[in-house]
Tab-separated table of C-alpha atoms and ligand atoms in Angstrom:
chain	number	residue	atom	x	y	z
A	1	MET	CA	102.011	110.189	100.240
A	2	LYS	CA	103.555	107.560	102.692
A	3	ASN	CA	102.819	104.396	100.579
A	4	LYS	CA	101.261	101.026	101.838
A	5	THR	CA	100.746	103.230	105.148
A	6	LEU	CA	97.264	103.389	105.795
A	7	TRP	CA	96.415	107.588	104.554
A	8	THR	CA	93.364	109.505	106.072
A	9	ASP	CA	91.378	112.204	105.377
A	10	THR	CA	90.838	115.565	105.679
A	11	GLU	CA	89.522	115.188	109.225
A	12	GLY	CA	92.542	113.055	109.900
A	13	LYS	CA	91.119	109.498	109.578
A	14	PRO	CA	91.717	106.618	108.118
A	15	ILE	CA	90.463	106.323	104.255
A	16	GLN	CA	88.763	102.943	104.153
A	17	ALA	CA	88.332	103.218	100.470
A	18	HIS	CA	89.554	98.946	100.421
A	19	GLY	CA	89.111	97.095	96.868
A	20	GLY	CA	88.958	100.876	95.673
A	21	MET	CA	88.933	102.513	92.470
A	22	ILE	CA	89.353	106.356	91.732
A	23	LEU	CA	86.703	107.946	88.999
A	24	GLN	CA	87.679	111.117	87.838
A	25	HIS	CA	85.108	113.763	87.446
A	26	LYS	CA	85.622	117.823	86.353
A	27	GLY	CA	88.401	118.088	87.956
A	28	ILE	CA	87.974	115.886	91.096
A	29	TYR	CA	89.164	112.746	92.181
A	30	TYR	CA	86.192	110.158	93.206
A	31	TRP	CA	87.028	107.230	95.173
A	32	TYR	CA	85.327	104.478	96.319
A	33	GLY	CA	86.004	102.043	98.266
A	34	GLU	CA	85.211	98.820	100.771
A	35	ASN	CA	84.465	100.666	103.971
A	36	LYS	CA	85.849	97.536	106.741
A	37	ASP	CA	85.383	99.799	109.946
A	38	THR	CA	84.222	96.941	111.707
A	39	GLU	CA	85.894	94.075	113.930
A	40	THR	CA	87.665	91.217	111.826
A	41	VAL	CA	86.099	87.291	112.363
A	42	ASN	CA	88.137	84.514	111.103
A	43	ARG	CA	89.022	87.153	108.560
A	44	HIS	CA	86.117	88.664	106.920
A	45	VAL	CA	84.127	91.269	107.769
A	46	ASP	CA	80.516	92.325	107.352
A	47	PHE	CA	79.537	94.971	104.595
A	48	ILE	CA	79.138	98.080	105.974
A	49	GLY	CA	78.543	100.122	102.786
A	50	ILE	CA	81.158	101.428	100.216
A	51	SER	CA	82.368	104.403	100.845
A	52	CYS	CA	83.246	107.333	98.505
A	53	TYR	CA	86.150	110.564	98.893
A	54	SER	CA	86.873	114.062	96.780
A	55	SER	CA	90.342	114.463	95.951
A	56	GLU	CA	91.107	117.782	94.217
A	57	ASP	CA	95.356	117.015	94.531
A	58	LEU	CA	94.905	112.993	95.285
A	59	GLU	CA	96.280	113.875	98.818
A	60	ASN	CA	93.362	115.958	100.521
A	61	TRP	CA	90.583	113.795	100.693
A	62	ARG	CA	87.131	114.161	102.129
A	63	ASN	CA	84.452	112.188	103.369
A	64	GLU	CA	81.774	112.074	101.672
A	65	GLY	CA	80.456	109.035	103.309
A	66	ILE	CA	78.733	106.089	102.774
A	67	VAL	CA	77.590	106.443	99.012
A	68	LEU	CA	76.550	102.447	99.494
A	69	SER	CA	74.380	100.986	101.707
A	70	PRO	CA	73.899	98.215	103.149
A	71	VAL	CA	70.123	96.121	104.199
A	72	VAL	CA	69.973	95.273	107.536
A	73	ASN	CA	66.847	93.258	107.756
A	74	ASN	CA	66.639	91.282	104.565
A	75	PRO	CA	68.889	88.567	104.996
A	76	ALA	CA	67.381	87.248	100.778
A	77	HIS	CA	68.486	90.950	99.989
A	78	MET	CA	72.170	90.592	98.120
A	79	LEU	CA	73.226	94.134	100.232
A	80	TYR	CA	72.351	92.122	103.172
A	81	THR	CA	74.852	93.090	106.221
A	82	LYS	CA	76.458	89.142	106.345
A	83	ASN	CA	77.261	88.891	101.980
A	84	ILE	CA	79.890	89.954	100.000
A	85	CYS	CA	79.571	94.189	98.262
A	86	GLU	CA	83.661	93.844	97.156
A	87	ARG	CA	85.511	96.128	94.797
A	88	PRO	CA	82.860	99.335	93.533
A	89	ARG	CA	83.354	100.454	90.278
A	90	VAL	CA	81.413	103.852	89.040
A	91	LEU	CA	81.330	105.152	85.905
A	92	TYR	CA	79.034	108.152	84.313
A	93	ASN	CA	77.149	107.474	81.460
A	94	LYS	CA	76.397	110.108	79.419
A	95	SER	CA	73.230	110.031	77.829
A	96	THR	CA	71.435	109.044	80.946
A	97	LYS	CA	73.032	111.329	83.227
A	98	GLN	CA	73.589	108.657	85.207
A	99	PHE	CA	76.671	107.301	88.449
A	100	VAL	CA	76.346	103.189	87.501
A	101	MET	CA	78.117	101.520	89.987
A	102	TYR	CA	79.194	97.499	90.134
A	103	THR	CA	80.144	95.281	93.076
A	104	HIS	CA	80.970	92.197	93.660
A	105	ALA	CA	78.107	90.608	94.901
A	106	ASP	CA	78.669	87.351	96.697
A	107	THR	CA	77.172	85.325	99.699
A	108	ALA	CA	80.017	85.517	102.428
A	109	ASP	CA	81.124	81.833	101.533
A	110	TYR	CA	81.902	83.491	97.960
A	111	TYR	CA	79.010	80.875	96.109
A	112	TYR	CA	77.400	83.139	94.852
A	113	ALA	CA	79.052	85.034	92.489
A	114	GLY	CA	77.450	87.550	90.856
A	115	VAL	CA	77.855	91.680	90.376
A	116	ASN	CA	75.734	94.204	91.905
A	117	VAL	CA	73.998	97.348	89.599
A	118	ALA	CA	73.270	100.591	91.204
A	119	VAL	CA	72.789	104.504	90.301
A	120	ALA	CA	73.042	107.443	91.708
A	121	ALA	CA	72.315	111.512	89.622
A	122	SER	CA	75.555	112.640	91.390
A	123	PRO	CA	78.745	110.960	91.518
A	124	THR	CA	79.029	111.165	95.620
A	125	GLY	CA	75.540	109.457	95.677
A	126	PRO	CA	73.611	108.289	97.713
A	127	PHE	CA	73.593	104.557	94.802
A	128	VAL	CA	70.184	103.101	95.007
A	129	TRP	CA	70.549	99.227	94.540
A	130	LEU	CA	68.883	97.906	91.234
A	131	LYS	CA	69.141	94.515	91.756
A	132	SER	CA	72.342	91.441	91.429
A	133	PHE	CA	72.596	88.419	88.725
A	134	GLN	CA	75.291	87.040	87.044
A	135	PRO	CA	76.471	88.231	84.273
A	136	ASN	CA	75.871	86.680	80.609
A	137	ARG	CA	75.575	83.071	83.258
A	138	GLN	CA	78.469	83.216	84.578
A	139	ASP	CA	80.184	82.870	88.263
A	140	SER	CA	81.645	86.553	88.690
A	141	ARG	CA	84.082	86.580	91.265
A	142	ASP	CA	86.340	89.757	91.154
A	143	MET	CA	85.717	92.515	88.262
A	144	THR	CA	86.795	95.768	86.955
A	145	LEU	CA	84.286	98.671	84.677
A	146	PHE	CA	86.246	99.270	81.728
A	147	GLN	CA	84.711	102.464	79.293
A	148	ASP	CA	86.403	103.024	76.451
A	149	LEU	CA	87.067	105.133	73.541
A	150	ASP	CA	83.618	104.930	71.894
A	151	GLY	CA	82.028	105.406	75.175
A	152	SER	CA	81.293	101.839	75.281
A	153	ALA	CA	81.288	100.268	79.310
A	154	TRP	CA	82.878	96.842	80.047
A	155	LEU	CA	82.697	94.232	83.069
A	156	ILE	CA	85.430	92.113	83.032
A	157	HIS	CA	85.102	89.630	85.994
A	158	SER	CA	86.670	86.442	86.799
A	159	ALA	CA	84.655	83.750	86.386
A	160	ASN	CA	84.770	79.967	85.398
A	161	TYR	CA	85.769	79.852	89.752
A	162	ASN	CA	88.345	82.357	88.509
A	163	LYS	CA	89.573	79.841	85.623
A	164	THR	CA	89.659	82.717	83.384
A	165	MET	CA	89.096	86.425	82.941
A	166	ASN	CA	85.920	86.949	80.618
A	167	ILE	CA	85.353	90.669	79.266
A	168	ALA	CA	81.312	91.237	78.836
A	169	ARG	CA	80.321	93.558	76.966
A	170	LEU	CA	77.394	96.064	78.956
A	171	SER	CA	74.421	97.676	77.421
A	172	ASP	CA	74.850	101.031	76.048
A	173	ASP	CA	72.694	102.458	79.760
A	174	TYR	CA	74.949	100.592	80.895
A	175	LEU	CA	72.560	99.261	83.267
A	176	ASP	CA	72.473	95.127	82.000
A	177	VAL	CA	75.142	92.968	80.026
A	178	THR	CA	74.668	92.492	76.722
A	179	GLY	CA	75.340	88.643	75.606
A	180	SER	CA	78.671	89.313	73.956
A	181	TYR	CA	81.998	88.439	75.971
A	182	ILE	CA	85.242	87.249	75.697
A	183	SER	CA	86.829	84.605	77.355
A	184	ILE	CA	90.587	85.161	78.422
A	185	PHE	CA	93.519	84.089	80.133
A	186	GLN	CA	91.760	80.772	80.130
A	187	ASP	CA	93.600	78.199	83.070
A	188	GLN	CA	95.805	81.146	84.490
A	189	GLU	CA	93.306	81.529	87.426
A	190	ARG	CA	93.554	85.677	87.617
A	191	GLU	CA	91.875	88.282	89.567
A	192	ALA	CA	91.650	91.939	90.920
A	193	PRO	CA	91.891	92.925	87.109
A	194	ALA	CA	92.606	96.397	86.362
A	195	ILE	CA	92.407	97.640	82.850
A	196	MET	CA	93.887	100.855	81.313
A	197	TYR	CA	94.369	102.506	77.475
A	198	SER	CA	97.482	103.878	76.906
A	199	HIS	CA	99.707	104.901	74.578
A	200	ASN	CA	97.460	102.268	71.161
A	201	ARG	CA	97.264	99.487	73.595
A	202	TYR	CA	95.032	97.764	76.311
A	203	TYR	CA	97.458	96.945	79.029
A	204	MET	CA	95.386	94.822	82.358
A	205	ILE	CA	97.323	93.954	85.292
A	206	THR	CA	95.416	91.334	87.667
A	207	SER	CA	97.007	89.001	90.858
A	208	GLY	CA	96.638	85.350	90.941
A	209	CYS	CA	94.157	84.754	92.444
A	210	SER	CA	95.737	83.592	96.788
A	211	GLY	CA	92.552	85.853	99.197
A	212	TRP	CA	94.633	88.061	100.570
A	213	GLU	CA	98.031	87.263	100.280
A	214	PRO	CA	100.771	88.964	98.124
A	215	ASN	CA	100.812	87.199	95.103
A	216	PRO	CA	103.047	87.759	91.441
A	217	SER	CA	101.123	90.570	89.083
A	218	LEU	CA	100.696	90.339	85.964
A	219	TYR	CA	99.522	91.979	82.841
A	220	GLY	CA	98.790	91.458	79.401
A	221	ILE	CA	97.897	93.339	76.454
A	222	CYS	CA	96.290	93.324	73.184
A	223	ASP	CA	95.242	95.513	70.680
A	224	HIS	CA	91.779	95.423	70.435
A	225	LEU	CA	89.653	95.153	74.036
A	226	ILE	CA	88.411	92.395	72.513
A	227	GLY	CA	91.794	90.991	72.002
A	228	PRO	CA	93.490	88.164	71.309
A	229	TRP	CA	94.971	89.159	74.547
A	230	LYS	CA	98.605	88.267	75.437
A	231	LEU	CA	100.056	87.451	79.970
A	232	ILE	CA	103.427	89.490	79.095
A	233	ASP	CA	104.948	89.124	82.409
A	234	ASN	CA	105.133	91.142	85.704
A	235	PRO	CA	105.452	95.093	85.935
A	236	CYS	CA	107.188	94.929	89.227
A	237	THR	CA	110.240	96.113	90.439
A	238	GLY	CA	112.206	96.741	93.256
A	239	PRO	CA	112.439	95.251	96.651
A	240	ALA	CA	109.565	92.721	97.238
A	241	TYR	CA	108.222	92.835	93.297
A	242	ARG	CA	107.086	88.874	93.436
A	243	THR	CA	104.170	89.369	95.748
A	244	THR	CA	103.604	92.982	94.337
A	245	PHE	CA	105.112	95.071	96.969
A	246	ASP	CA	102.797	93.107	99.153
A	247	GLY	CA	100.394	94.142	97.993
A	248	GLN	CA	97.322	93.341	95.160
A	249	GLY	CA	96.657	95.824	92.029
A	250	THR	CA	92.771	97.553	92.050
A	251	CYS	CA	92.444	99.979	90.008
A	252	ILE	CA	94.855	102.226	87.030
A	253	PHE	CA	93.943	106.372	87.120
A	254	PHE	CA	95.406	109.158	84.845
A	255	VAL	CA	96.960	112.795	86.220
A	256	GLN	CA	97.281	113.835	82.569
A	257	ASN	CA	98.162	111.351	80.587
A	258	GLN	CA	100.734	109.144	83.521
A	259	PRO	CA	98.828	105.592	84.781
A	260	TYR	CA	99.248	104.767	88.400
A	261	VAL	CA	97.913	101.764	90.269
A	262	LEU	CA	96.676	101.586	93.280
A	263	LEU	CA	97.862	99.123	95.834
A	264	ASP	CA	96.117	97.160	98.663
A	265	HIS	CA	98.084	96.188	101.302
A	266	TRP	CA	96.115	94.040	103.119
A	267	HIS	CA	95.979	92.580	107.189
A	268	PRO	CA	93.587	89.444	106.763
A	269	ASP	CA	93.447	89.735	110.892
A	270	ASP	CA	92.998	93.168	110.876
A	271	LEU	CA	91.447	94.256	107.798
A	272	ARG	CA	90.386	97.805	108.356
A	273	SER	CA	93.908	98.369	109.017
A	274	SER	CA	94.994	97.332	104.718
A	275	ALA	CA	97.360	99.895	103.885
A	276	TYR	CA	97.653	101.764	100.151
A	277	SER	CA	100.141	102.230	97.707
A	278	MET	CA	99.859	104.005	94.247
A	279	LEU	CA	102.855	104.279	92.368
A	280	PRO	CA	103.286	105.521	89.030
A	281	ILE	CA	103.207	102.251	85.385
A	282	GLN	CA	105.913	103.683	83.492
A	283	ILE	CA	105.704	101.925	79.788
A	284	SER	CA	109.111	101.458	77.528
A	285	ASP	CA	109.015	102.624	74.022
A	286	ASN	CA	108.861	98.098	73.729
A	287	GLY	CA	105.445	98.538	74.472
A	288	GLY	CA	106.738	97.348	78.101
A	289	LEU	CA	105.067	98.005	81.730
A	290	LYS	CA	107.299	99.034	84.395
A	291	ILE	CA	105.900	99.360	87.729
A	292	GLU	CA	108.677	100.550	90.419
A	293	TRP	CA	108.708	100.082	94.046
A	294	GLN	CA	109.338	103.942	95.521
A	295	ASP	CA	108.367	104.654	99.861
A	296	GLU	CA	106.323	107.721	98.825
A	297	THR	CA	104.484	108.807	96.185
A	298	PHE	CA	104.165	112.909	95.559
A	299	PHE	CA	100.834	114.266	93.692
A	300	THR	CA	101.343	118.117	94.331
A	301	ASN	CA	103.558	120.234	96.398
A	302	SER	CA	106.568	119.944	94.798
A	303	LYS	CA	107.798	122.435	96.760
A	304	ARG	CA	108.239	119.945	99.485
A	305	ARG	CA	109.453	117.490	97.136
A	306	GLU	CA	111.695	120.300	96.508
A	307	GLY	CA	112.652	121.345	100.087
A	308	THR	CA	112.257	124.755	99.486
A	309	SER	CA	109.295	125.302	101.296
B	401	GAL	C1	90.580	88.105	97.169
B	401	GAL	C2	89.847	89.698	96.287
B	401	GAL	C3	89.813	90.413	97.886
B	401	GAL	C4	89.400	89.500	98.039
B	401	GAL	C5	89.637	88.578	98.813
B	401	GAL	C6	89.032	86.959	100.429
B	401	GAL	O1	91.414	86.849	96.150
B	401	GAL	O2	91.001	89.804	95.085
B	401	GAL	O3	89.141	91.466	96.365
B	401	GAL	O4	87.641	89.040	98.151
B	401	GAL	O5	90.523	87.160	97.488
B	401	GAL	O6	89.726	87.075	100.840
């Protein structure tokens, strides 16, 4: 797929899954993201739903429709169309057999700063909203979820007006926080967290805080999820490495053992046309991360790559 373009689904329609994440479940990839297919006004779109696309090969994406719908008639509801619902993240809870979705929940002025929790029996929804809240009474803006090797789940969110990043343990059913959390990257003003475990370490890639405008990424490392975390460097190399290739990381996913980062290339004046990239993440022998720009990423069709088809 050509990077930094707006990819299309199996019906030829633009994929509306911005600020998204990719979940692998029973051999299928599910891509959840913000559907922004509506008019941009003052660099903002109404909340029109969270989309889901499914794929077996990461290249052909089937539109599974809106899996979390907006509430159109109740301004007091966090899913109200005029509110913010961003960065959906879904985990499967083996014990409850539920798919649990968290999103950034906010008012249009980004003042509320909390999360929405919704559940579904199937990865393609429909997700039923359960509640909105501020985790551990902390403000929460950009966020992600992470499932550790032992099945425990963690909410990683920008807090304290984006000055720190919190890592908060979720309850066993994933539906709540437990009161146990740490604050990392203090005063570093990081957001858009994307996390992975690889080579016996945890890695977190974050962006700086400049809204839709791209900025340098930084990655952090630690041996245990709850720290101590250490910020290392910008993992990007190649043209536009200082602006994350004019993008912002949103999630990390694995294909076999190879990690990839999914980027958003935001178009603030027409958000629905914002583009995507998927780039492999390299881990060097000393544990450093490197993300090199490449114009195209192929997951399948190796014949096409070799020019033999
Ligand atoms: C970015 C954030 C996006 C969106 C945007 C709004 O910093 O990563 O998810 O909230 O700000 O300006």
